[in-house]
Coordinates of C-alpha atoms in Angstrom, one line a residue:
Chain A
M122 CA 103.1 -195.8 -65.5
I123 CA 99.9 -193.9 -66.3
V124 CA 99.9 -191.8 -69.5
I125 CA 97.0 -189.5 -70.2
A126 CA 97.0 -187.7 -73.6
G127 CA 100.7 -188.4 -74.0
N128 CA 101.7 -187.1 -70.6
T129 CA 102.8 -189.3 -67.6
V130 CA 100.7 -188.5 -64.6
Q131 CA 100.8 -189.5 -60.9
P132 CA 97.9 -191.0 -59.0
D133 CA 97.5 -187.8 -56.8
S134 CA 96.6 -185.8 -59.9
I135 CA 93.7 -188.1 -61.0
G136 CA 91.2 -187.3 -58.3
E137 CA 90.2 -187.4 -54.6
Y138 CA 90.5 -191.1 -54.0
A139 CA 91.1 -192.0 -50.4
P140 CA 94.2 -194.0 -49.5
G141 CA 93.2 -197.7 -49.3
S142 CA 90.2 -197.2 -51.6
I143 CA 89.8 -199.6 -54.6
E144 CA 90.4 -196.7 -57.0
R145 CA 93.5 -195.6 -55.3
T146 CA 94.9 -199.1 -55.1
I147 CA 94.4 -199.6 -58.8
L148 CA 95.9 -196.2 -59.6
D149 CA 99.0 -197.0 -57.5
M150 CA 99.3 -200.4 -59.2
L151 CA 99.1 -198.8 -62.7
A152 CA 101.6 -196.1 -61.7
S153 CA 104.2 -198.4 -60.2
S154 CA 104.1 -200.8 -63.2
S155 CA 106.8 -200.4 -65.8
A156 CA 104.1 -201.0 -68.4
K157 CA 102.4 -198.0 -70.0
S158 CA 98.7 -197.6 -69.3
A159 CA 97.5 -195.0 -71.8
Y160 CA 94.3 -193.1 -71.7
D161 CA 92.9 -190.3 -73.9
S162 CA 91.5 -188.4 -70.9
V163 CA 91.2 -188.3 -67.1
D164 CA 87.5 -189.1 -67.5
Q165 CA 88.3 -192.2 -69.4
L166 CA 90.6 -193.5 -66.6
K167 CA 88.0 -192.5 -64.0
F168 CA 85.3 -194.5 -65.9
E169 CA 87.5 -197.6 -65.7
L170 CA 88.1 -197.1 -62.0
A171 CA 84.4 -196.7 -61.4
L172 CA 83.5 -199.7 -63.4
R173 CA 86.2 -201.9 -61.7
K174 CA 84.9 -200.7 -58.3
E175 CA 81.3 -201.7 -59.3
I176 CA 82.5 -205.1 -60.7
I177 CA 83.9 -205.8 -57.2
A178 CA 80.8 -204.5 -55.5
A179 CA 78.6 -206.6 -57.8
S180 CA 80.7 -209.7 -57.0
L181 CA 80.2 -209.2 -53.3
Q182 CA 76.5 -208.6 -53.7
L183 CA 76.1 -211.7 -55.9
Y184 CA 77.9 -213.8 -53.3
R185 CA 75.3 -212.7 -50.7
S186 CA 72.3 -213.0 -53.1
G187 CA 71.7 -216.7 -52.5
L188 CA 72.4 -217.6 -56.1
G189 CA 72.7 -221.4 -56.3
F190 CA 75.4 -223.4 -58.0
E191 CA 74.1 -225.8 -60.7
I192 CA 75.9 -227.4 -63.6
F193 CA 74.7 -226.2 -67.0
R194 CA 72.4 -229.1 -67.6
E195 CA 70.5 -228.3 -64.4
T196 CA 70.5 -224.5 -64.3
R197 CA 67.4 -222.7 -63.1
C198 CA 66.1 -219.2 -63.4
N199 CA 63.1 -217.0 -62.5
P200 CA 60.7 -217.6 -65.5
D201 CA 59.1 -214.2 -64.9
Y202 CA 62.2 -212.6 -66.4
W203 CA 64.3 -215.2 -68.1
K204 CA 63.8 -218.2 -70.4
R205 CA 66.2 -221.1 -69.8
T206 CA 67.9 -222.1 -73.1
Q207 CA 68.7 -225.7 -74.1
E208 CA 72.3 -225.0 -73.4
G209 CA 71.6 -224.0 -69.8
G210 CA 71.9 -220.3 -70.3
F211 CA 69.3 -217.6 -69.5
L212 CA 67.7 -215.6 -72.2
L213 CA 65.9 -212.3 -71.4
K214 CA 62.2 -212.6 -72.0
D215 CA 60.5 -210.4 -74.5
G216 CA 58.9 -207.3 -72.9
V217 CA 61.0 -207.5 -69.8
K218 CA 63.2 -204.6 -68.8
P219 CA 66.9 -205.7 -68.8
S220 CA 67.7 -203.8 -65.6
K221 CA 64.8 -205.3 -63.7
A222 CA 65.8 -208.8 -64.9
I223 CA 69.4 -208.3 -63.7
M224 CA 68.3 -206.9 -60.4
D225 CA 65.9 -209.9 -59.9
I226 CA 69.0 -212.2 -59.8
Y227 CA 70.3 -210.1 -56.9
E228 CA 67.0 -209.8 -55.1
N229 CA 65.8 -213.4 -55.6
G230 CA 69.1 -215.2 -56.0
S231 CA 67.6 -218.5 -54.6
K232 CA 65.4 -218.7 -57.7
Y233 CA 68.5 -219.1 -59.8
G234 CA 71.2 -221.7 -60.0
T235 CA 74.1 -221.7 -62.5
E236 CA 77.8 -222.2 -63.1
C237 CA 80.7 -219.9 -62.3
A238 CA 81.1 -218.5 -65.9
T239 CA 77.4 -217.3 -65.9
A240 CA 78.0 -215.6 -62.6
M241 CA 80.8 -213.6 -64.2
M242 CA 78.5 -212.3 -66.9
I243 CA 75.9 -211.4 -64.2
V244 CA 78.5 -209.5 -62.4
Y245 CA 79.5 -207.5 -65.5
Y246 CA 75.9 -206.6 -66.3
K247 CA 75.2 -205.5 -62.7
A248 CA 78.3 -203.4 -62.6
L249 CA 77.3 -201.7 -65.9
L250 CA 73.8 -201.1 -64.6
S251 CA 75.3 -199.3 -61.6
V252 CA 77.6 -197.2 -63.7
Y253 CA 75.2 -196.4 -66.5
G254 CA 71.9 -196.2 -64.6
E255 CA 68.7 -197.9 -65.7
A256 CA 67.8 -195.8 -68.7
L257 CA 71.1 -196.1 -70.5
F258 CA 71.6 -199.7 -69.4
D259 CA 68.2 -200.8 -70.9
K260 CA 68.9 -198.9 -74.1
T261 CA 72.4 -200.4 -74.4
F262 CA 71.5 -204.0 -73.6
P263 CA 68.0 -204.7 -74.9
K264 CA 68.8 -208.4 -75.4
I265 CA 70.7 -210.3 -72.9
E266 CA 71.8 -214.0 -72.8
L267 CA 73.6 -215.2 -69.8
M268 CA 75.7 -218.3 -70.1
N269 CA 79.5 -218.2 -70.4
W270 CA 81.3 -216.5 -73.3
H271 CA 78.9 -218.0 -75.8
H272 CA 76.3 -215.7 -77.4
I273 CA 78.0 -212.8 -75.6
D274 CA 76.9 -209.3 -76.3
P275 CA 79.4 -207.7 -78.8
L276 CA 79.9 -204.9 -76.3
L277 CA 81.2 -207.4 -73.8
R278 CA 82.9 -209.8 -76.1
E279 CA 86.4 -209.0 -74.7
V280 CA 85.6 -210.5 -71.3
G281 CA 85.3 -213.8 -73.2
Y282 CA 88.9 -213.6 -74.2
I283 CA 91.7 -214.1 -71.7
S284 CA 95.3 -213.1 -72.2
K285 CA 98.5 -212.3 -70.4
R286 CA 98.6 -208.8 -68.9
D287 CA 101.4 -206.6 -67.7
V288 CA 99.7 -206.0 -64.4
Y289 CA 96.7 -207.7 -62.8
L290 CA 94.2 -205.4 -61.3
P291 CA 91.2 -205.7 -58.9
G292 CA 88.1 -206.2 -61.1
D293 CA 89.9 -208.5 -63.6
R294 CA 88.4 -211.9 -64.5
R295 CA 90.9 -214.5 -63.7
Y296 CA 90.9 -218.3 -64.0
F297 CA 92.1 -221.1 -61.8
A298 CA 92.7 -224.2 -64.0
N299 CA 92.5 -227.7 -62.6
P300 CA 94.2 -229.8 -65.4
D301 CA 94.0 -233.1 -63.5
V302 CA 90.3 -232.8 -62.5
D303 CA 88.4 -236.0 -61.7
P304 CA 86.4 -236.6 -64.9
L305 CA 83.4 -237.5 -62.8
V306 CA 83.1 -233.8 -61.8
P307 CA 84.0 -231.8 -64.9
Q308 CA 82.5 -228.7 -63.2
W309 CA 85.7 -228.6 -61.1
Q310 CA 87.9 -228.3 -64.3
G311 CA 88.5 -224.7 -63.3
E312 CA 87.1 -221.7 -61.5
N313 CA 86.3 -218.3 -63.1
V314 CA 86.8 -215.6 -60.5
I315 CA 86.8 -211.9 -60.1
D316 CA 89.9 -210.4 -58.5
L317 CA 88.6 -208.5 -55.5
G318 CA 92.0 -207.0 -54.5
D319 CA 93.9 -207.8 -51.3
G320 CA 94.6 -211.3 -52.6
K321 CA 90.9 -212.3 -52.5
Y322 CA 88.8 -213.7 -55.3
Y323 CA 85.1 -214.3 -55.8
G324 CA 84.2 -217.5 -57.6
H325 CA 80.6 -218.6 -57.8
G326 CA 80.3 -221.9 -55.9
I327 CA 83.6 -221.5 -54.1
G328 CA 82.8 -218.1 -52.5
I329 CA 85.2 -215.4 -51.5
R330 CA 88.6 -217.0 -50.9
N331 CA 92.3 -216.4 -51.4
A332 CA 94.3 -218.2 -54.1
D333 CA 95.6 -221.0 -51.8
Q334 CA 92.1 -221.8 -50.6
I335 CA 90.7 -222.0 -54.2
I336 CA 93.6 -224.2 -55.3
R337 CA 93.0 -226.4 -52.3
A338 CA 89.3 -226.8 -53.2
L339 CA 90.1 -227.6 -56.8
N340 CA 92.9 -230.0 -55.8
Q341 CA 90.4 -231.9 -53.7
N342 CA 88.5 -232.7 -56.9
R343 CA 91.4 -234.2 -58.9
S344 CA 91.6 -237.7 -60.3
E345 CA 93.3 -240.4 -58.2
D346 CA 96.6 -240.4 -60.2
A347 CA 96.8 -236.6 -60.5
D348 CA 100.3 -235.2 -60.7
E349 CA 99.5 -231.5 -61.5
D350 CA 98.2 -229.0 -59.0
A351 CA 95.4 -226.6 -59.8
H352 CA 96.9 -223.1 -60.5
L353 CA 96.0 -219.5 -61.3
L354 CA 96.6 -218.8 -65.0
D355 CA 98.9 -215.9 -65.9
S356 CA 96.1 -214.1 -67.8
A357 CA 93.0 -212.1 -67.4
G358 CA 89.8 -211.1 -69.2
R359 CA 88.7 -207.5 -69.2
P360 CA 85.9 -205.6 -70.9
N361 CA 86.8 -203.0 -73.4
F362 CA 86.6 -200.1 -70.9
N363 CA 87.2 -197.6 -73.6
R364 CA 84.3 -198.7 -75.7
L365 CA 82.0 -198.8 -72.7
Y366 CA 83.2 -195.4 -71.7
G367 CA 82.3 -194.1 -75.2
I368 CA 78.7 -195.2 -74.7
S369 CA 78.5 -193.4 -71.4
R370 CA 80.1 -190.2 -72.8
R371 CA 77.8 -190.1 -75.9
S372 CA 74.8 -190.6 -73.7
A373 CA 75.8 -187.6 -71.5
A374 CA 76.5 -185.4 -74.5
Chain B
M239 CA 77.5 -238.9 -89.1
N240 CA 79.2 -241.5 -86.9
S241 CA 76.9 -242.5 -84.1
G242 CA 79.5 -245.0 -83.0
Y243 CA 77.3 -248.1 -83.4
N244 CA 75.8 -249.8 -86.4
G245 CA 75.6 -253.3 -85.2
P246 CA 72.6 -255.5 -84.4
I247 CA 70.2 -254.5 -81.7
G248 CA 68.0 -256.4 -79.3
Y249 CA 64.3 -257.0 -79.1
L250 CA 63.8 -254.5 -76.3
D251 CA 65.8 -251.9 -78.3
R252 CA 63.5 -252.3 -81.3
I253 CA 60.5 -251.8 -79.1
R254 CA 61.9 -248.7 -77.5
R255 CA 63.0 -247.2 -80.8
T256 CA 59.7 -247.9 -82.6
R257 CA 57.2 -247.5 -79.8
G258 CA 59.0 -245.3 -77.3
A259 CA 60.5 -245.7 -73.8
N260 CA 57.1 -246.0 -71.9
F261 CA 55.9 -248.8 -74.2
C262 CA 59.2 -250.5 -73.8
R263 CA 58.9 -250.3 -70.0
N264 CA 55.4 -251.7 -70.0
A265 CA 56.4 -254.5 -72.4
F266 CA 59.3 -255.4 -70.2
L267 CA 57.1 -255.5 -67.1
R268 CA 54.5 -257.5 -68.8
T269 CA 57.1 -260.0 -69.9
E270 CA 58.6 -260.2 -66.4
R271 CA 55.2 -260.8 -64.8
G272 CA 54.5 -263.6 -67.3
N273 CA 58.0 -265.2 -67.4
R274 CA 60.7 -263.7 -65.3
Q275 CA 63.5 -265.7 -67.0
N276 CA 62.4 -264.4 -70.4
A277 CA 62.6 -260.8 -69.2
V278 CA 66.1 -261.5 -67.8
R279 CA 67.1 -263.1 -71.1
L280 CA 65.9 -260.1 -73.1
I281 CA 67.7 -257.6 -70.9
N282 CA 70.9 -259.6 -70.8
D283 CA 70.9 -259.9 -74.6
D284 CA 74.5 -259.2 -75.8
R285 CA 73.0 -256.9 -78.5
L286 CA 71.2 -254.7 -76.0
L287 CA 71.9 -250.9 -76.3
F288 CA 72.9 -249.0 -73.2
A289 CA 70.0 -246.6 -73.8
T290 CA 67.5 -249.4 -73.2
L291 CA 69.2 -250.6 -70.0
F292 CA 69.1 -246.9 -68.9
V293 CA 65.4 -246.4 -69.5
L294 CA 64.6 -249.7 -67.7
Q295 CA 66.4 -248.8 -64.5
P296 CA 63.2 -248.2 -62.5
E297 CA 61.7 -251.5 -63.5
I298 CA 64.9 -253.4 -62.7
R299 CA 64.8 -251.8 -59.3
E300 CA 61.1 -252.4 -58.8
R301 CA 61.2 -256.1 -59.8
N302 CA 64.5 -256.8 -57.9
L303 CA 66.3 -257.9 -61.1
Y304 CA 69.7 -256.5 -60.3
Q305 CA 71.3 -259.8 -59.1
E306 CA 70.1 -261.6 -62.2
L307 CA 71.6 -259.1 -64.6
S308 CA 74.7 -259.9 -66.7
E309 CA 78.1 -258.6 -65.4
R310 CA 78.0 -256.0 -68.2
N311 CA 74.6 -254.7 -67.1
R312 CA 75.4 -254.7 -63.4
T313 CA 78.6 -252.8 -64.0
A314 CA 76.9 -250.3 -66.2
L315 CA 74.3 -249.6 -63.6
N316 CA 77.0 -249.3 -60.9
I317 CA 78.8 -246.7 -63.2
C318 CA 75.5 -244.7 -63.5
Q319 CA 75.2 -244.8 -59.7
K320 CA 78.8 -243.7 -59.3
I321 CA 78.1 -240.7 -61.7
R322 CA 75.0 -239.8 -59.8
S323 CA 76.7 -240.0 -56.4
A324 CA 79.6 -237.7 -57.7
K325 CA 76.9 -235.1 -58.3
N326 CA 75.3 -235.7 -54.9
P327 CA 78.0 -237.0 -52.7
Q328 CA 75.7 -236.8 -49.6
D329 CA 73.7 -239.8 -50.8
G330 CA 76.7 -242.0 -49.9
T331 CA 76.3 -244.6 -52.7
G332 CA 78.3 -245.6 -55.7
G333 CA 81.7 -245.6 -54.0
E334 CA 82.4 -249.3 -54.4
I335 CA 83.3 -249.4 -58.1
S336 CA 86.7 -248.3 -59.3
L337 CA 86.5 -246.5 -62.7
K338 CA 90.1 -247.4 -63.4
S339 CA 89.5 -251.2 -63.7
E340 CA 89.7 -252.9 -67.1
D341 CA 86.1 -254.3 -66.7
V342 CA 84.8 -250.8 -66.3
H343 CA 86.8 -249.7 -69.3
S344 CA 85.1 -252.3 -71.6
V345 CA 81.6 -251.6 -70.2
M346 CA 82.1 -247.9 -70.6
L347 CA 83.1 -248.5 -74.2
W348 CA 79.8 -250.3 -74.7
M349 CA 77.8 -247.6 -72.9
F350 CA 79.3 -244.8 -75.0
N351 CA 79.5 -246.5 -78.4
T352 CA 75.9 -247.9 -78.2
G353 CA 74.6 -244.8 -76.4
A354 CA 76.0 -242.0 -78.5
G355 CA 73.4 -242.5 -81.2
E356 CA 70.6 -242.1 -78.6
D357 CA 71.9 -238.7 -77.4
G358 CA 69.0 -236.5 -76.3
L359 CA 67.1 -239.3 -74.5
S360 CA 67.2 -237.3 -71.3
A361 CA 69.4 -234.7 -69.5
E362 CA 70.7 -237.4 -67.2
F363 CA 71.4 -239.8 -70.0
D364 CA 73.4 -237.1 -71.9
Q365 CA 75.3 -236.3 -68.8
I366 CA 76.2 -239.9 -68.3
L367 CA 77.4 -240.0 -71.9
D368 CA 79.6 -237.0 -71.3
I369 CA 81.2 -238.3 -68.2
T370 CA 81.7 -241.8 -69.7
A371 CA 83.5 -240.1 -72.6
S372 CA 85.6 -238.1 -70.2
V373 CA 86.6 -241.2 -68.2
L374 CA 87.4 -243.2 -71.3
V375 CA 89.6 -240.4 -72.7
K376 CA 91.1 -239.1 -69.5
T377 CA 91.5 -242.2 -67.3
H378 CA 91.7 -245.0 -69.9
H379 CA 93.4 -243.0 -72.6
E380 CA 90.9 -244.5 -75.0
K381 CA 91.3 -243.0 -78.5
T382 CA 88.9 -245.1 -80.5
V383 CA 86.0 -243.1 -79.2
L384 CA 87.4 -239.8 -80.4
P385 CA 85.6 -239.8 -83.8
V386 CA 82.3 -240.7 -82.1
I387 CA 82.8 -237.9 -79.6
A388 CA 83.6 -235.4 -82.4
D389 CA 80.4 -236.3 -84.2
L390 CA 78.4 -236.0 -81.1
I391 CA 79.8 -232.6 -80.4
F392 CA 78.7 -231.4 -83.8
R393 CA 75.3 -233.1 -83.7
R394 CA 74.6 -231.3 -80.4
N395 CA 75.9 -228.0 -81.9
R396 CA 73.3 -228.3 -84.7
R397 CA 70.6 -229.0 -82.1
G398 CA 71.7 -226.0 -80.0
V399 CA 72.2 -228.1 -76.9
Y400 CA 75.0 -228.1 -74.3
N401 CA 78.2 -229.6 -75.6
H402 CA 81.0 -227.8 -73.7
D403 CA 81.8 -230.7 -71.4
L404 CA 82.1 -233.1 -74.3
I405 CA 84.4 -230.6 -76.1
W406 CA 86.5 -230.5 -73.0
A407 CA 86.6 -234.3 -72.9
F408 CA 87.6 -234.5 -76.5
F409 CA 90.6 -232.3 -76.1
Q410 CA 91.7 -234.1 -72.9
A411 CA 93.0 -236.8 -75.3
R412 CA 95.7 -234.3 -76.2
D413 CA 96.2 -236.2 -79.4
P414 CA 97.3 -234.1 -82.4
Q415 CA 95.8 -236.6 -84.8
S416 CA 92.4 -236.1 -83.2
L417 CA 92.3 -232.6 -84.7
T418 CA 91.6 -234.2 -88.0
H419 CA 88.1 -235.2 -86.8
I420 CA 87.4 -231.5 -86.1
A421 CA 89.0 -230.4 -89.3
G422 CA 86.8 -232.7 -91.3
K423 CA 83.8 -230.4 -90.4
L424 CA 85.4 -227.5 -92.2
R425 CA 84.0 -229.0 -95.3
S426 CA 80.5 -229.5 -94.0
S427 CA 77.6 -228.0 -95.8
Y428 CA 76.1 -226.9 -92.4
K429 CA 77.2 -223.4 -91.5
K430 CA 77.1 -224.2 -87.8
D431 CA 79.5 -227.1 -88.3
V432 CA 82.0 -224.9 -90.0
E433 CA 81.7 -222.1 -87.4
L434 CA 82.3 -224.5 -84.5
A435 CA 85.2 -226.2 -86.3
C436 CA 86.8 -222.8 -86.9
Q437 CA 86.3 -221.9 -83.3
L438 CA 87.8 -225.1 -82.0
L439 CA 90.7 -225.0 -84.4
H440 CA 91.3 -221.3 -83.8
I441 CA 90.9 -220.4 -87.4
P442 CA 90.5 -216.6 -87.8
E443 CA 86.9 -215.4 -88.2
D444 CA 87.7 -213.6 -91.4
T445 CA 88.9 -216.7 -93.2
P446 CA 86.8 -217.1 -96.4
L447 CA 84.7 -220.3 -96.1
N448 CA 81.7 -219.5 -98.2
T449 CA 82.1 -221.9 -101.1
G450 CA 82.9 -225.6 -101.2
R451 CA 86.2 -224.6 -102.8
D452 CA 87.0 -222.2 -99.9
K453 CA 86.2 -225.0 -97.4
Q454 CA 88.3 -227.6 -99.2
K455 CA 91.2 -225.2 -99.4
Q456 CA 91.0 -224.4 -95.7
Y457 CA 90.7 -228.1 -94.9
D458 CA 93.8 -228.9 -97.0
A459 CA 95.7 -226.0 -95.5
Y460 CA 94.9 -227.2 -92.0
L461 CA 95.9 -230.8 -92.7
S462 CA 99.1 -229.5 -94.2
W463 CA 99.7 -227.4 -91.1
L464 CA 99.1 -230.4 -88.9
K465 CA 101.3 -232.7 -90.9
E466 CA 104.2 -230.2 -90.6
N467 CA 103.7 -229.4 -87.0
S468 CA 102.2 -232.5 -85.3
P469 CA 105.5 -233.6 -83.7
Y470 CA 105.7 -230.2 -82.0
V471 CA 102.1 -229.7 -81.1
Y472 CA 101.2 -229.4 -77.4
F473 CA 97.8 -229.0 -75.8
T474 CA 97.1 -226.0 -73.6
G475 CA 94.1 -227.1 -71.7
E476 CA 92.1 -224.0 -72.7
S477 CA 88.4 -224.7 -72.9
L478 CA 85.2 -222.9 -73.6
Q479 CA 84.7 -222.5 -69.9
L480 CA 87.8 -220.3 -69.9
T481 CA 87.4 -218.3 -73.1
N482 CA 85.3 -217.9 -76.2
A483 CA 88.4 -218.3 -78.4
P484 CA 90.2 -221.3 -76.9
S485 CA 93.6 -221.9 -78.3
V486 CA 93.5 -225.6 -77.6
C487 CA 97.0 -226.3 -78.9
G488 CA 100.1 -224.6 -79.8
V489 CA 103.4 -225.3 -81.7
N490 CA 106.6 -225.5 -79.7
L491 CA 108.9 -223.4 -82.0
E492 CA 112.0 -224.4 -80.1
A493 CA 111.3 -228.0 -80.7
K494 CA 110.5 -227.4 -84.3
Y495 CA 113.8 -225.5 -84.7
L496 CA 115.6 -228.5 -83.2
C497 CA 113.4 -231.0 -85.0
K498 CA 112.7 -232.7 -81.7
D499 CA 109.4 -234.2 -80.8
V500 CA 107.5 -232.9 -77.8
S501 CA 104.9 -234.5 -75.5
P502 CA 101.5 -233.1 -76.5
R503 CA 100.5 -233.4 -72.8
N504 CA 103.2 -231.3 -71.1
N505 CA 105.1 -229.6 -74.0
R506 CA 108.4 -231.1 -72.9
P507 CA 110.8 -232.8 -75.3
L508 CA 110.3 -236.6 -75.4
T509 CA 114.1 -237.1 -75.0
P510 CA 116.4 -234.8 -72.9
L511 CA 118.1 -232.0 -74.8
T512 CA 121.8 -232.6 -75.6
D513 CA 124.4 -230.0 -74.7
E514 CA 124.6 -229.1 -78.4
E515 CA 120.8 -228.6 -78.6
I516 CA 120.9 -226.4 -75.5
A517 CA 123.6 -224.3 -77.1
N518 CA 121.6 -224.1 -80.3
L519 CA 118.5 -222.9 -78.4
E520 CA 120.5 -220.1 -76.9
H521 CA 121.2 -218.9 -80.4
F522 CA 117.6 -219.3 -81.3
H523 CA 116.5 -217.1 -78.5
E524 CA 118.7 -214.3 -79.8
V525 CA 116.4 -214.1 -82.9
E526 CA 113.6 -211.6 -82.9
D527 CA 110.2 -213.1 -82.0
E528 CA 108.8 -212.6 -85.5
E529 CA 111.7 -214.4 -87.1
R530 CA 111.6 -217.4 -84.9
A531 CA 108.6 -219.0 -86.6
A532 CA 110.2 -218.6 -90.0
L533 CA 113.5 -220.0 -88.7
A534 CA 111.7 -223.0 -87.1
T535 CA 109.8 -223.7 -90.3
F536 CA 112.9 -223.5 -92.4
S537 CA 114.7 -225.9 -90.0
H538 CA 111.9 -228.4 -90.1
N539 CA 111.6 -228.3 -93.9
L540 CA 115.4 -228.7 -94.4
H541 CA 115.6 -231.5 -91.9
T542 CA 112.7 -233.3 -93.7
K543 CA 114.3 -232.8 -97.1
N544 CA 118.0 -233.3 -96.4
E545 CA 119.3 -234.2 -93.0
S546 CA 123.0 -233.7 -93.8
S547 CA 122.3 -230.2 -95.1
W548 CA 120.3 -229.5 -92.0
N549 CA 123.3 -230.7 -89.8
E550 CA 125.5 -228.3 -91.8
W551 CA 123.1 -225.4 -91.4
M552 CA 122.7 -225.9 -87.7
Q553 CA 126.5 -225.4 -87.3
Y554 CA 126.3 -221.9 -88.7
P555 CA 125.9 -218.8 -86.4
V556 CA 122.2 -218.0 -86.0
S557 CA 122.5 -214.8 -88.1
K558 CA 123.7 -216.8 -91.0
Q559 CA 121.0 -219.3 -90.4
V560 CA 118.4 -216.5 -90.6
D561 CA 120.0 -215.2 -93.9
I562 CA 119.9 -218.6 -95.4
A563 CA 116.3 -219.1 -94.2
K564 CA 115.3 -215.8 -95.8
Y565 CA 117.3 -215.8 -99.0
G566 CA 118.3 -219.4 -99.5
R567 CA 121.6 -220.9 -100.3
R568 CA 122.2 -223.1 -103.2
E569 CA 124.5 -225.6 -101.4
L570 CA 121.7 -226.3 -98.9
A571 CA 119.0 -226.7 -101.5

């Protein structure tokens, strides 16, 4: 159920979202859930819908960018924009515009190679760049370090936490765990993915697949005596949409 | 710090440590050209450290020395090749050796225990250490390496280098007692050690840990928690790849209420539940969430102190159990 400023509302009243659109799908899922999804205003809800839509778009674009897969020890990045850290993350270079550096990953993906968790962070930054626009994005994120949930910007720290949700929505970060992974290939211990809706997920290195296909790929990298299948965890990571909306609103004021 | 190895070292190790890897390689080649058997003897020295064998791999290949190596050295090089081929399966090598064999187990112990102190030699060397640790823990259920892995994790953390795979390997042991190796770092004078220990043990960020006294208090509290809960601790599999705040283990409150040990690996009781225990659990589920932890703790404490009183208490309706847990009853004291 969707509750705005204390009143239950129906998806039709939120805005002109076409049937079958990402936004309408999310609204229908929220409305049909028995759990209460509370917002202070319609605009706040619309911001979340817009950001979720851009998270999905950024995932699809990253998939097509040519971004390579490398384990953290062997990551690579374009040194014009990023400095590779000792841990295998990418640190925004001094004097570089954050928006340009993020866009470079999408435009010159083959110059970069990293693990699935870093790809999730790239997706969130690109989505916020699309929603905020260059000026606000550069002002909000003057320092960026891309790795996993380490050294995460305080504004995005919630995506580093994962917990059980009442309803799972397109744009959520999910995780496929592979508890019996072959220890020779620890990079297959699990796959961070973005829920694209329609049962599809984007996971860097695996691509755009449904849950069965991802589980099959992970299962192929289990140890010889494995007795536990890979599986999708009953939890999700989400940015704090409300806080990110607050930044957007204050900037517009 | 526990580098895992404090024993004697070989001639080539001394050269490598004092003069560097390149000097060691040249010295080895010079020896081999002058007296091949002498070079073979030096490299097959029982005291040799894995790091030295690792840096001499190109020379061993170049001088066709593989067949003359000791069984330990040949196995170690085969393990290295297996690890490389897992990364690049297309090169089609390294498939011959089974990592499950007992020979591999003992060689991997040598590789890790003598190699841990040389961490940072190269990215590939560090990766081989990580994977060796993972195989020892996950495939061979080897627990003796856990203190060495724990120290390596914290040394890497101080240097700001990648340690997530090693952290993952450590918790794959799923051994409640291994948590003490992490807890020990709560008392460290290095802030980074304490921060990482808190992160891995899921200790709240606002816990005061500024003074030596604070740290000792938290350390004692953690050990006390572990002593009380270790029979009921299970490992979740959460890692830093999944979340920034992994909850690596949890306490099975049902098991604690029944005072029944669980498997840390799968969170299932070690022995099947009796009909009476199943009935008791049904009552336990009637209790509000927030009261369950208190009830489980009371049950565990009473069971530890006085088993016959505990048996009596377990016969009561759950509402009475809660009352006694909250307010106490003289006859059960």
